[in-house]
Coordinates of C-alpha atoms and ligand atoms in Angstrom, one line a residue:
Chain A
X1 CA 103.3 129.3 34.7
X2 CA 99.8 128.4 33.5
X3 CA 96.6 129.7 35.2
X4 CA 95.6 126.8 37.4
X5 CA 92.5 128.3 39.0
X6 CA 89.2 126.4 38.6
X7 CA 85.7 126.8 39.8
X8 CA 83.3 124.1 40.8
X9 CA 79.6 125.1 41.3
X10 CA 80.7 128.7 41.9
X11 CA 83.3 127.8 44.5
X12 CA 86.8 129.0 43.5
X13 CA 89.8 126.8 43.9
X14 CA 93.4 128.1 43.6
X15 CA 94.3 125.0 41.6
X16 CA 92.4 121.8 40.8
X17 CA 94.2 119.5 43.3
X18 CA 92.3 118.6 46.5
X19 CA 93.4 115.9 49.0
X20 CA 90.6 113.3 49.1
X21 CA 88.4 112.7 52.1
X22 CA 89.8 110.2 54.5
X23 CA 93.4 110.4 53.3
X24 CA 94.3 113.7 54.8
X25 CA 92.4 113.9 58.1
X26 CA 91.6 117.5 58.7
X27 CA 95.0 118.7 57.4
X28 CA 96.9 119.0 60.7
X29 CA 99.4 116.2 60.0
X30 CA 100.4 117.3 56.6
X31 CA 100.7 120.9 57.6
X32 CA 103.9 119.7 59.3
X33 CA 105.2 119.1 55.8
X34 CA 103.9 122.0 53.8
X35 CA 101.5 124.9 54.1
X36 CA 97.9 123.9 53.3
X37 CA 97.4 127.1 51.4
X38 CA 99.3 125.6 48.5
X39 CA 96.4 123.1 47.9
X40 CA 93.4 123.8 45.8
X41 CA 91.2 122.7 48.6
X42 CA 90.8 120.0 51.3
X43 CA 88.1 117.4 51.5
X44 CA 87.9 116.6 55.2
X45 CA 87.5 113.2 56.7
X46 CA 83.9 111.9 56.4
X47 CA 82.0 113.2 59.4
X48 CA 78.9 111.7 61.0
X49 CA 76.4 113.2 63.4
X50 CA 77.9 111.5 66.5
X51 CA 81.5 110.3 66.9
X52 CA 82.2 107.0 65.4
X53 CA 84.8 104.5 66.5
X54 CA 85.3 102.8 63.1
X55 CA 86.1 99.1 62.4
X56 CA 88.5 96.8 64.3
X57 CA 92.0 96.5 62.9
X58 CA 93.7 95.4 60.6
X59 CA 92.1 98.2 58.5
X60 CA 94.7 98.3 55.8
X61 CA 95.8 95.8 53.2
X62 CA 98.2 96.3 50.3
X63 CA 97.1 95.2 46.8
X64 CA 98.8 95.3 43.4
X65 CA 99.1 99.0 42.5
X66 CA 96.8 99.9 45.3
X67 CA 95.4 99.3 48.7
X68 CA 92.2 98.3 50.6
X69 CA 91.0 100.1 53.6
X70 CA 88.2 99.4 56.1
X71 CA 88.6 102.4 58.4
X72 CA 84.8 102.5 58.7
X73 CA 84.3 106.3 59.0
X74 CA 86.1 106.7 62.3
X75 CA 85.6 110.4 63.1
X76 CA 84.9 112.8 66.1
X77 CA 81.4 113.8 65.0
X78 CA 80.1 117.0 63.4
X79 CA 80.1 119.1 66.6
X80 CA 83.8 118.3 67.2
X81 CA 84.6 119.0 63.6
X82 CA 82.9 122.4 63.8
X83 CA 84.4 123.3 67.2
X84 CA 87.9 121.8 67.1
X85 CA 88.9 121.4 63.4
X86 CA 87.2 124.2 61.5
X87 CA 88.5 127.2 63.5
X88 CA 92.0 126.0 62.7
X89 CA 91.3 125.1 59.0
X90 CA 89.7 128.4 58.2
X91 CA 92.9 130.3 59.0
X92 CA 94.8 128.3 56.4
X93 CA 93.6 130.1 53.3
X94 CA 92.3 126.9 51.5
X95 CA 88.9 126.0 50.2
X96 CA 87.2 123.7 52.7
X97 CA 84.9 120.7 51.7
X98 CA 83.1 119.1 54.6
X99 CA 82.5 115.4 53.8
X100 CA 79.1 114.5 55.3
X101 CA 78.3 110.9 56.0
X102 CA 75.0 110.0 57.7
X103 CA 73.6 106.6 58.5
X104 CA 70.1 107.9 58.0
X105 CA 68.5 110.7 55.9
X106 CA 67.6 112.5 59.1
X107 CA 71.3 112.4 60.2
X108 CA 72.4 113.9 56.9
X109 CA 69.8 116.7 57.3
X110 CA 70.9 117.5 60.8
X111 CA 74.6 117.6 59.9
X112 CA 73.9 119.9 56.9
X113 CA 71.9 122.2 59.2
X114 CA 74.8 122.4 61.7
X115 CA 77.1 123.4 58.9
X116 CA 75.0 126.4 57.9
X117 CA 76.8 129.6 58.7
X118 CA 80.2 127.9 59.2
X119 CA 83.4 128.5 57.3
X120 CA 82.8 125.4 55.2
X121 CA 82.8 126.3 51.4
X122 CA 81.1 123.3 50.1
X123 CA 79.4 120.1 51.3
X124 CA 80.5 116.8 49.8
X125 CA 77.7 114.4 50.6
X126 CA 79.1 110.9 50.8
X127 CA 76.4 108.5 49.7
X128 CA 79.1 105.9 48.8
X129 CA 81.2 104.7 51.8
X130 CA 81.5 100.9 51.4
X131 CA 82.7 100.4 55.0
X132 CA 79.7 101.1 57.1
X133 CA 76.9 98.7 57.7
X134 CA 73.9 101.0 57.6
X135 CA 73.5 104.0 55.3
X136 CA 76.6 104.8 53.4
X137 CA 76.7 102.7 50.3
X138 CA 73.0 101.8 50.6
X139 CA 72.1 105.5 49.9
X140 CA 74.4 105.4 46.8
X141 CA 73.2 102.1 45.3
X142 CA 69.9 103.0 43.8
X143 CA 68.8 106.2 42.0
X144 CA 65.7 106.5 44.2
X145 CA 67.7 106.5 47.4
X146 CA 70.3 108.8 46.0
X147 CA 67.7 111.2 44.9
X148 CA 65.8 111.1 48.2
X149 CA 68.9 111.9 50.4
X150 CA 70.0 114.6 48.0
X151 CA 66.6 116.2 48.0
X152 CA 66.6 116.2 51.8
X153 CA 70.0 117.7 52.2
X154 CA 69.4 120.2 49.5
X155 CA 66.4 121.5 51.5
X156 CA 68.6 121.8 54.6
X157 CA 71.6 123.7 53.3
X158 CA 72.3 126.9 51.4
X159 CA 75.9 125.8 50.8
X160 CA 77.0 124.4 47.4
X161 CA 76.2 120.7 47.5
X162 CA 78.4 118.1 45.8
X163 CA 77.3 114.5 46.0
X164 CA 80.0 111.8 46.1
X165 CA 79.1 108.7 44.1
X166 CA 79.9 105.0 44.6
X167 CA 81.4 103.0 41.7
X168 CA 79.8 99.9 43.2
X169 CA 76.7 100.2 41.1
X170 CA 75.4 98.9 37.7
X171 CA 74.9 102.3 36.1
X172 CA 76.6 105.3 37.7
X173 CA 75.1 107.7 35.2
X174 CA 71.6 106.9 36.4
X175 CA 72.6 107.9 40.0
X176 CA 74.4 111.0 38.7
X177 CA 71.2 112.1 36.8
X178 CA 69.0 111.4 39.8
X179 CA 71.1 113.6 42.2
X180 CA 71.3 116.3 39.5
X181 CA 67.6 116.3 39.2
X182 CA 67.2 116.9 43.0
X183 CA 69.5 119.9 43.1
X184 CA 73.0 118.7 43.5
X185 CA 75.4 121.4 42.3
X186 CA 78.2 119.0 41.5
X187 CA 79.1 115.3 41.8
X188 CA 82.4 113.8 42.8
X189 CA 83.6 110.3 41.9
X190 CA 84.8 107.7 42.5
X191 CA 84.7 106.4 46.0
X192 CA 86.5 103.1 46.5
X193 CA 85.6 99.8 44.8
X194 CA 84.7 97.0 47.1
X195 CA 87.5 94.4 47.4
X196 CA 89.0 91.6 49.5
X197 CA 92.4 90.0 50.2
X198 CA 92.9 86.7 51.9
X199 CA 96.0 85.5 53.8
X200 CA 96.4 82.1 52.3
X201 CA 98.5 80.8 55.2
X202 CA 95.8 81.6 57.8
X203 CA 92.8 81.4 55.4
X204 CA 91.7 84.6 57.0
X205 CA 90.8 87.9 55.2
X206 CA 93.6 90.4 55.8
X207 CA 91.1 93.0 56.8
X208 CA 89.2 92.3 60.1
X209 CA 86.1 93.7 58.3
X210 CA 86.7 91.0 55.7
X211 CA 86.1 93.4 52.8
X212 CA 87.2 97.0 52.2
X213 CA 87.5 99.8 49.7
X214 CA 90.1 99.6 46.9
X215 CA 92.0 102.8 45.9
X216 CA 95.2 103.7 44.3
X217 CA 96.6 103.4 40.7
X218 CA 94.8 100.1 40.2
X219 CA 91.4 101.9 40.0
X220 CA 92.5 104.8 37.8
X221 CA 91.2 103.5 34.5
X222 CA 87.8 102.7 36.1
X223 CA 87.7 106.2 37.5
X224 CA 88.5 107.8 34.2
X225 CA 85.8 105.8 32.5
X226 CA 83.2 106.7 35.1
X227 CA 84.1 110.4 35.1
X228 CA 83.8 110.4 31.4
X229 CA 80.4 108.7 31.3
X230 CA 79.0 110.9 34.1
X231 CA 80.4 114.1 32.6
X232 CA 78.6 113.2 29.4
X233 CA 75.4 112.4 31.3
X234 CA 74.9 115.5 33.4
X235 CA 75.4 119.2 33.0
X236 CA 76.7 120.0 36.6
X237 CA 80.5 119.9 37.2
X238 CA 82.3 116.7 38.0
X239 CA 85.2 116.3 40.4
X240 CA 87.3 113.3 39.5
X241 CA 89.3 111.0 41.7
X242 CA 90.5 107.4 41.9
X243 CA 94.2 106.5 41.6
X244 CA 95.6 109.8 40.5
X245 CA 99.3 110.0 41.4
X246 CA 100.9 112.3 38.8
X247 CA 100.3 115.6 37.0
X248 CA 99.6 113.6 33.8
X249 CA 97.0 111.5 35.6
X250 CA 95.3 114.7 36.7
X251 CA 95.4 116.1 33.2
X252 CA 93.9 112.9 31.9
X253 CA 91.1 113.0 34.5
X254 CA 90.3 116.6 33.6
X255 CA 90.2 115.7 29.8
X256 CA 87.7 113.0 30.7
X257 CA 85.5 115.8 32.1
X258 CA 86.6 116.6 35.6
X259 CA 86.7 120.3 36.7
X260 CA 89.0 119.5 39.6
X261 CA 90.6 116.3 41.0
X262 CA 91.0 114.7 44.4
X263 CA 94.0 112.7 45.5
X264 CA 93.9 110.0 48.2
X265 CA 96.1 106.9 48.2
X266 CA 99.0 108.6 46.4
X267 CA 99.6 110.6 49.6
X268 CA 100.7 107.4 51.3
X269 CA 103.5 106.7 48.9
X270 CA 104.4 110.4 48.6
X271 CA 103.1 112.7 51.3
X272 CA 104.0 115.6 48.9
X273 CA 101.8 114.0 46.1
X274 CA 99.3 116.9 45.8
X275 CA 102.2 119.5 45.3
X276 CA 104.0 117.2 42.9
X277 CA 100.8 116.8 40.9
X278 CA 100.2 120.6 40.8
X279 CA 103.8 121.1 39.6
X280 CA 103.4 118.3 37.0
X281 CA 100.2 119.8 35.6
X282 CA 101.8 123.2 35.4
X283 CA 104.8 121.8 33.6
X284 CA 102.7 119.9 31.1
X285 CA 100.5 122.9 30.4
X286 CA 103.5 125.1 29.9
X287 CA 105.1 122.6 27.6
X288 CA 102.0 122.5 25.4
X289 CA 101.6 126.2 25.6
X290 CA 98.2 126.0 27.2
X291 CA 97.4 129.2 29.2
X292 CA 94.8 127.9 31.5
X293 CA 94.0 124.5 32.9
X294 CA 90.3 125.2 32.4
X295 CA 90.9 124.9 28.6
X296 CA 91.5 121.1 28.9
X297 CA 88.3 120.2 30.9
X298 CA 86.3 117.5 29.0
X299 CA 88.4 117.9 25.8
X300 CA 88.9 114.2 25.1
X301 CA 88.0 113.4 21.5
X302 CA 86.3 110.1 21.7
X303 CA 86.5 107.8 18.6
Chain B
X1 CA 108.7 118.5 66.1
X2 CA 109.2 118.4 62.4
X3 CA 108.9 115.6 60.0
X4 CA 111.0 115.3 56.8
X5 CA 110.7 113.1 53.7
X6 CA 113.6 112.8 51.3
X7 CA 116.0 110.4 49.6
X8 CA 119.0 109.6 51.8
X9 CA 122.2 107.7 51.1
X10 CA 122.9 104.4 52.8
X11 CA 126.4 104.8 54.2
X12 CA 126.8 101.3 55.6
X13 CA 125.0 98.0 55.2
X14 CA 125.7 94.9 57.1
X15 CA 124.1 91.4 57.2
X16 CA 123.5 90.6 60.9
X17 CA 121.8 87.2 60.6
X18 CA 120.0 85.4 57.9
X19 CA 117.6 87.9 56.3
X20 CA 118.4 90.6 58.8
X21 CA 120.1 93.8 57.6
X22 CA 121.6 96.7 59.5
X23 CA 121.5 100.0 57.6
X24 CA 123.2 103.2 58.6
X25 CA 121.5 106.1 56.7
X26 CA 122.8 109.6 56.4
X27 CA 119.7 111.7 57.1
X28 CA 120.8 114.7 59.3
X29 CA 117.4 116.3 59.4
X30 CA 115.7 113.2 60.7
X31 CA 118.5 112.3 63.1
X32 CA 118.4 115.7 64.6
X33 CA 114.8 115.3 65.7
X34 CA 114.6 111.5 66.4
X35 CA 114.3 109.9 69.8
X36 CA 114.5 106.2 70.7
X37 CA 111.3 104.3 70.0
X38 CA 110.2 106.4 67.0
X39 CA 110.1 105.0 63.5
X40 CA 110.7 105.9 59.9
X41 CA 108.3 105.1 57.0
X42 CA 110.3 103.7 54.1
X43 CA 109.1 103.9 50.5
X44 CA 109.5 100.7 48.5
X45 CA 110.0 101.1 44.8
X46 CA 107.0 99.6 43.0
X47 CA 104.7 99.4 46.1
X48 CA 101.9 101.6 47.1
X49 CA 102.5 101.6 50.8
X50 CA 105.6 102.5 52.8
X51 CA 107.0 100.1 55.4
X52 CA 107.4 101.2 59.0
X53 CA 110.8 100.4 60.5
X54 CA 111.9 101.4 64.0
X55 CA 114.9 103.5 64.7
X56 CA 117.6 101.3 66.3
X57 CA 120.3 104.0 66.8
X58 CA 120.6 107.7 66.5
X59 CA 124.0 109.4 65.8
X60 CA 123.4 113.1 65.9
X61 CA 127.0 114.0 65.4
X62 CA 127.3 112.1 62.1
X63 CA 123.7 112.9 61.2
X64 CA 122.9 109.2 60.9
X65 CA 120.2 106.7 61.8
X66 CA 120.6 103.0 62.2
X67 CA 117.8 100.8 61.0
X68 CA 117.7 97.0 61.5
X69 CA 115.2 95.3 59.2
X70 CA 114.2 91.7 58.7
X71 CA 112.9 90.3 55.4
X72 CA 109.3 89.3 56.0
X73 CA 107.6 89.6 52.7
X74 CA 107.8 91.3 49.3
X75 CA 108.4 94.8 50.4
X76 CA 111.2 94.1 52.9
X77 CA 112.7 91.8 50.3
X78 CA 113.0 94.7 47.8
X79 CA 114.4 96.9 50.5
X80 CA 117.0 94.3 51.4
X81 CA 118.4 94.6 47.9
X82 CA 119.2 98.3 48.3
X83 CA 123.0 98.6 48.8
X84 CA 125.6 100.8 50.4
X85 CA 125.9 104.0 48.4
X86 CA 122.4 103.9 47.1
X87 CA 119.5 106.1 48.1
X88 CA 116.5 105.2 50.3
X89 CA 113.3 107.3 50.7
X90 CA 112.5 107.9 54.4
X91 CA 109.7 109.8 56.0
X92 CA 110.3 110.6 59.7
X93 CA 110.8 110.7 62.5
X94 CA 107.3 109.4 63.3
X95 CA 105.3 108.6 66.4
X96 CA 106.0 108.8 70.1
X97 CA 109.2 107.3 71.5
X98 CA 109.9 105.7 74.9
X99 CA 109.6 107.7 78.1
X100 CA 113.2 108.0 79.3
X101 CA 113.7 108.4 83.1
X102 CA 116.9 110.0 84.6
X103 CA 119.8 107.7 83.6
X104 CA 120.6 106.7 87.2
X105 CA 117.3 104.8 87.3
X106 CA 117.2 101.1 86.6
X107 CA 115.7 100.0 83.3
X108 CA 115.0 96.6 81.7
X109 CA 114.2 96.0 78.1
X110 CA 112.6 92.8 77.0
X111 CA 112.7 92.0 73.2
X112 CA 111.8 89.1 71.0
X113 CA 113.3 88.6 67.5
X114 CA 113.0 91.6 65.3
X115 CA 111.4 93.4 68.2
X116 CA 114.9 93.8 69.7
X117 CA 116.4 96.6 67.6
X118 CA 114.2 99.5 68.8
X119 CA 115.1 98.7 72.4
X120 CA 118.8 99.4 71.9
X121 CA 118.3 103.2 71.8
X122 CA 116.2 103.1 75.0
X123 CA 118.6 101.0 77.0
X124 CA 121.7 103.0 75.9
X125 CA 120.3 105.9 77.8
X126 CA 120.8 104.0 81.1
X127 CA 124.4 102.9 80.6
X128 CA 125.4 100.4 83.4
X129 CA 121.9 100.7 85.0
X130 CA 120.3 98.9 82.0
X131 CA 119.5 95.3 81.5
X132 CA 118.6 93.8 78.1
X133 CA 116.8 90.5 78.0
X134 CA 116.5 89.4 74.4
X135 CA 115.2 86.2 72.9
X136 CA 115.7 84.6 69.5
X137 CA 114.8 81.2 67.9
X138 CA 118.3 79.9 67.9
X139 CA 122.0 81.0 67.9
X140 CA 121.9 81.8 64.1
X141 CA 119.2 84.4 64.6
X142 CA 120.9 86.3 67.5
X143 CA 121.6 90.0 66.8
X144 CA 122.9 93.1 68.6
X145 CA 124.4 91.4 71.7
X146 CA 127.7 93.3 71.3
X147 CA 125.8 96.5 70.9
X148 CA 123.9 96.1 74.1
X149 CA 127.2 95.3 76.0
X150 CA 128.9 98.3 74.3
X151 CA 126.0 100.5 75.6
X152 CA 126.9 99.3 79.1
X153 CA 123.9 97.1 79.6
X154 CA 123.9 93.7 81.2
X155 CA 122.8 91.4 78.4
X156 CA 120.7 88.3 79.2
X157 CA 120.4 86.2 76.0
X158 CA 117.7 83.5 75.6
X159 CA 117.1 81.1 72.7
X160 CA 114.2 78.9 72.2
X161 CA 116.4 75.9 71.5
X162 CA 119.2 76.7 73.9
X163 CA 121.9 77.0 71.2
X164 CA 123.0 80.3 72.7
X165 CA 122.5 81.9 76.1
X166 CA 119.8 80.5 78.3
X167 CA 117.3 78.0 76.9
X168 CA 113.7 79.3 77.0
X169 CA 111.7 82.4 76.7
X170 CA 112.5 86.0 77.7
X171 CA 109.5 86.0 80.0
X172 CA 111.1 83.3 82.1
X173 CA 114.3 85.3 82.3
X174 CA 112.3 88.4 83.3
X175 CA 110.4 86.5 86.0
X176 CA 113.7 85.4 87.5
X177 CA 115.1 88.9 87.4
X178 CA 112.0 90.3 89.1
X179 CA 112.4 87.9 92.0
X180 CA 115.6 89.7 93.1
X181 CA 115.3 93.2 91.7
X182 CA 112.7 95.9 91.1
X183 CA 113.6 98.1 88.1
X184 CA 112.0 101.5 87.7
X185 CA 110.8 100.8 84.2
X186 CA 110.4 97.9 81.7
X187 CA 110.3 98.4 77.9
X188 CA 109.1 95.6 75.7
X189 CA 108.9 95.0 71.9
X190 CA 108.1 91.7 70.2
X191 CA 105.2 89.3 69.5
X192 CA 101.9 90.0 71.2
X193 CA 101.9 87.0 73.6
X194 CA 105.3 88.2 74.9
X195 CA 104.0 91.7 75.3
X196 CA 101.0 90.5 77.2
X197 CA 103.1 88.4 79.6
X198 CA 105.7 91.1 80.2
X199 CA 103.1 93.8 80.8
X200 CA 101.3 91.5 83.3
X201 CA 104.5 90.7 85.2
X202 CA 105.5 94.4 85.4
X203 CA 102.0 95.5 86.4
X204 CA 101.8 92.9 89.2
X205 CA 104.9 94.4 90.7
X206 CA 103.7 98.0 90.1
X207 CA 106.5 98.7 87.7
X208 CA 105.9 101.1 84.8
X209 CA 105.9 99.2 81.5
X210 CA 106.0 100.6 78.0
X211 CA 105.3 98.4 74.9
X212 CA 106.1 99.2 71.3
X213 CA 103.2 98.0 69.0
X214 CA 102.9 97.1 65.3
X215 CA 99.9 97.6 63.0
X216 CA 99.4 97.8 59.3
X217 CA 99.9 101.4 58.2
X218 CA 99.2 103.7 55.2
X219 CA 100.0 107.3 55.9
X220 CA 102.2 106.8 59.0
X221 CA 101.4 110.4 60.2
X222 CA 98.0 110.0 61.9
X223 CA 95.8 111.2 59.0
X224 CA 94.2 108.1 57.5
X225 CA 93.2 106.3 60.8
X226 CA 94.4 103.0 59.3
X227 CA 96.6 101.8 62.1
X228 CA 94.0 101.6 64.9
X229 CA 94.7 99.8 68.2
X230 CA 92.4 99.5 71.2
X231 CA 93.3 101.8 74.1
X232 CA 91.7 102.9 77.4
X233 CA 91.8 106.7 78.1
X234 CA 90.3 108.0 81.3
X235 CA 88.4 104.7 81.7
X236 CA 86.9 104.9 78.2
X237 CA 87.8 102.3 75.6
X238 CA 88.3 103.4 72.0
X239 CA 90.8 103.4 69.2
X240 CA 94.2 105.2 69.2
X241 CA 96.6 105.1 66.3
X242 CA 99.9 103.3 66.4
X243 CA 101.7 105.7 64.1
X244 CA 100.7 108.9 66.0
X245 CA 99.8 108.0 69.5
X246 CA 102.4 105.1 69.6
X247 CA 104.1 103.0 68.5
X248 CA 105.2 103.2 72.2
X249 CA 102.3 103.0 74.7
X250 CA 102.1 102.6 78.5
X251 CA 101.0 99.0 78.9
X252 CA 98.1 100.1 81.1
X253 CA 96.6 102.2 78.3
X254 CA 96.5 99.6 75.6
X255 CA 94.3 96.5 75.3
X256 CA 96.9 93.9 74.4
Ligands
LIG401 C1 106.1 100.9 64.3 C2 106.7 99.7 63.6 C3 108.0 99.5 63.7 C4 108.6 98.4 63.1 N1 109.9 98.2 63.2 C5 110.6 97.2 62.6 C6 112.0 97.1 62.6 O1 112.7 97.8 63.3 N2 112.5 96.0 61.9 C7 111.8 95.2 61.2 O2 112.4 94.3 60.6 N3 110.4 95.3 61.1 C8 109.8 96.3 61.8 N4 108.4 96.4 61.7 C9 107.7 95.4 60.9 C10 107.8 95.8 59.4 O3 107.1 97.0 59.2 C11 107.1 94.7 58.6 O4 107.8 93.5 58.7 C12 107.0 95.1 57.1 O5 106.1 96.1 56.9 C13 106.6 93.9 56.2 O6 106.6 94.3 54.9 P1 106.7 93.2 53.7 O7 106.3 93.9 52.5 O8 108.0 92.6 53.7 O9 105.6 92.1 54.1 P2 104.2 91.8 53.5 O10 103.5 90.9 54.4 O11 104.3 91.5 52.0 O12 103.5 93.2 53.6 C14 102.1 93.5 53.2 C15 101.6 94.7 53.9 O13 101.4 94.4 55.3 C16 102.2 95.3 56.1 N5 102.8 94.5 57.2 C17 103.1 93.2 57.2 N6 103.6 92.9 58.4 C18 103.6 94.0 59.2 C19 103.9 94.2 60.6 N7 104.4 93.3 61.4 N8 103.7 95.5 61.0 C20 103.2 96.4 60.3 N9 102.8 96.2 59.0 C21 103.0 95.0 58.5 C22 103.3 95.8 55.2 O14 103.8 97.1 55.6 C23 102.5 95.9 53.9 O15 101.7 97.1 53.8 C24 107.8 97.5 62.3 C25 106.4 97.7 62.2 C26 105.9 98.8 62.9 C27 104.4 99.0 62.7
LIG402 C1 92.1 105.4 54.2 C2 91.0 106.0 53.4 C3 89.9 106.5 54.0 C4 88.8 107.1 53.3 N1 87.8 107.7 53.9 C5 86.8 108.3 53.2 C6 85.7 109.0 53.8 O1 85.7 109.2 55.0 N2 84.8 109.6 53.0 C7 84.8 109.5 51.7 O2 84.0 110.1 51.0 N3 85.8 108.8 51.0 C8 86.8 108.2 51.7 N4 87.8 107.6 51.1 C9 87.8 107.5 49.6 C10 88.7 108.5 49.0 O3 88.2 109.8 49.3 C11 88.7 108.3 47.4 O4 87.4 108.5 46.9 C12 89.2 107.0 47.0 O5 90.2 106.5 47.8 C13 89.7 107.0 45.6 O6 90.8 107.9 45.4 P1 92.4 107.4 45.5 O7 92.6 106.2 44.6 O8 93.2 108.6 45.0 O9 92.6 107.1 46.9 C14 88.9 107.0 51.8 C15 90.0 106.4 51.2 C16 91.0 105.9 51.9 C17 92.2 105.3 51.2
LIG403 S1 98.9 104.9 59.3 FE1 97.5 106.6 58.8 S2 96.8 107.0 60.8 FE2 98.4 105.6 61.3

């Protein structure tokens, strides 16, 4: 049994496996299958200042080795999160990440202020959601915007701040450096890649939103590459995600430079995916005689 | 209410019509919890997303579920090649089932095509007080008629081309029935235009109507918010989720 504990920006995690924002709700549904305390942490559904209805259906399309979604940040709003979800989650003995999504810088500041003094262990500031018209990806697409929103939220919170980056940019390292310079304590990546599917019989996009975010095994190599590039460009910790579905994938992502990993789409094929990934990592570490998972972080030996 | 996910053996497989397969799966933990109208989410080897399939029959004593599935695309094609004796990965039971009134009440189910199977469980509850109006393209596509009769229901069969039963749509058969009788509840599952028409007829007569909806799903448990459908709750329109709040909805609560 290897030591699976990790730390990200001073926040302790029992193990490096965190269900990704949007794939796990606020944990209630999966708690019917297993205790949430077995997880490293939970990244909650992206939460906006006011409740948000999301996009019209269909919101889901299957793709080779992956899927598209255009949920569009449907959520009950930050007050409902704090009043109705957090009291329940804080009893579950699991590290809590609040995923914050504002459509303006002012919204992000207000959400962060509301989270002060709550049981949330870490803020994950989503500057990368591809499914909302205003804000979202726009914040994440230039280093200037990313820096500005990070600076504003940094000033509004005393909680550890992790900024979630979009892969839909020319140079993700430039964005990572910009948010590091403005006081981000960590970065997480990648959010979904923009994609599209068309039903050739009806000549209509499968998604009612036309386009959506691609996730699942199809994006894993892109995510590994970006995590590796970002880990080499910044000195703050990186949380890696995108297509992880096995313990070996998680080990690979950590070797690329991730201090912890998040798991999204894999949950849909296997609702027990986070637990299977934890077991798989443990088995691999034991087999190699490695005492702690922390020993593998960023240990890829590039040619 | 607990949900289980595991690999379960297929103990019987039958071909009911072209591309339509009837599976009996030994899954005692799911069968013990399941109620008519709920569904299971089936993993397809080689695919990212599971496929939602309604529960057609529940045999608590044998710990078995009956699932009737039509090949519609790549995923159901792969599932159709899984044979008796092999294992199938189910997650369930999921969602909310039909509201069942006391069995002495009069119930009517109205189903079209592959929307018919989930209605068998509901109508079985009512024995001789049940009526099943089912519609298919033609005689070769007709399924489950003997099962409806065995459950005690009066079976009214319609085909689009008149090759079996009455010629025409289930909505015409329902219209005719409602001229002479007033059931206590109507359940419907099938294509959207059919659901709309059935709901309208029932509502005009002040009869409670429940519809079973379909939407593309990812998690199947209510976490990802992928399977949204438009509903009205306390006069406010918004999105509910087919996998968790449905698949069965009161027709007055959904925007069809
Ligand atoms: C609650 C519920 C109960 C259902 N019960 C039954 C049943 O008892 N018997 C039966 O034969 N079919 C049933 N269906 C429909 C069945 O899920 C689809 O026919 C099936 O998912 C198609 O998969 P495919 O890979 O063959 O098709 P493809 O078109 O290749 O599938 C591509 C993607 O779209 C999704 N999709 C395609 N059509 C539908 C649809 N109509 N509803 C939801 N998702 C869809 C698939 O799941 C997959 O993710 C039900 C659907 C729902 C939502
Ligand atoms: C249905 C769905 C909803 C998502 N919602 C959010 C969200 O609200 N906020 C966010 O930061 N990321 C969201 N994501 C992105 C995931 O957190 C993750 O970054 C991405 O899916 C890549 O990981 P994966 O391949 O393991 O799914 C969502 C992903 C999916 C599939
Ligand atoms: S499929 Fe995930 S909420 Fe319904």
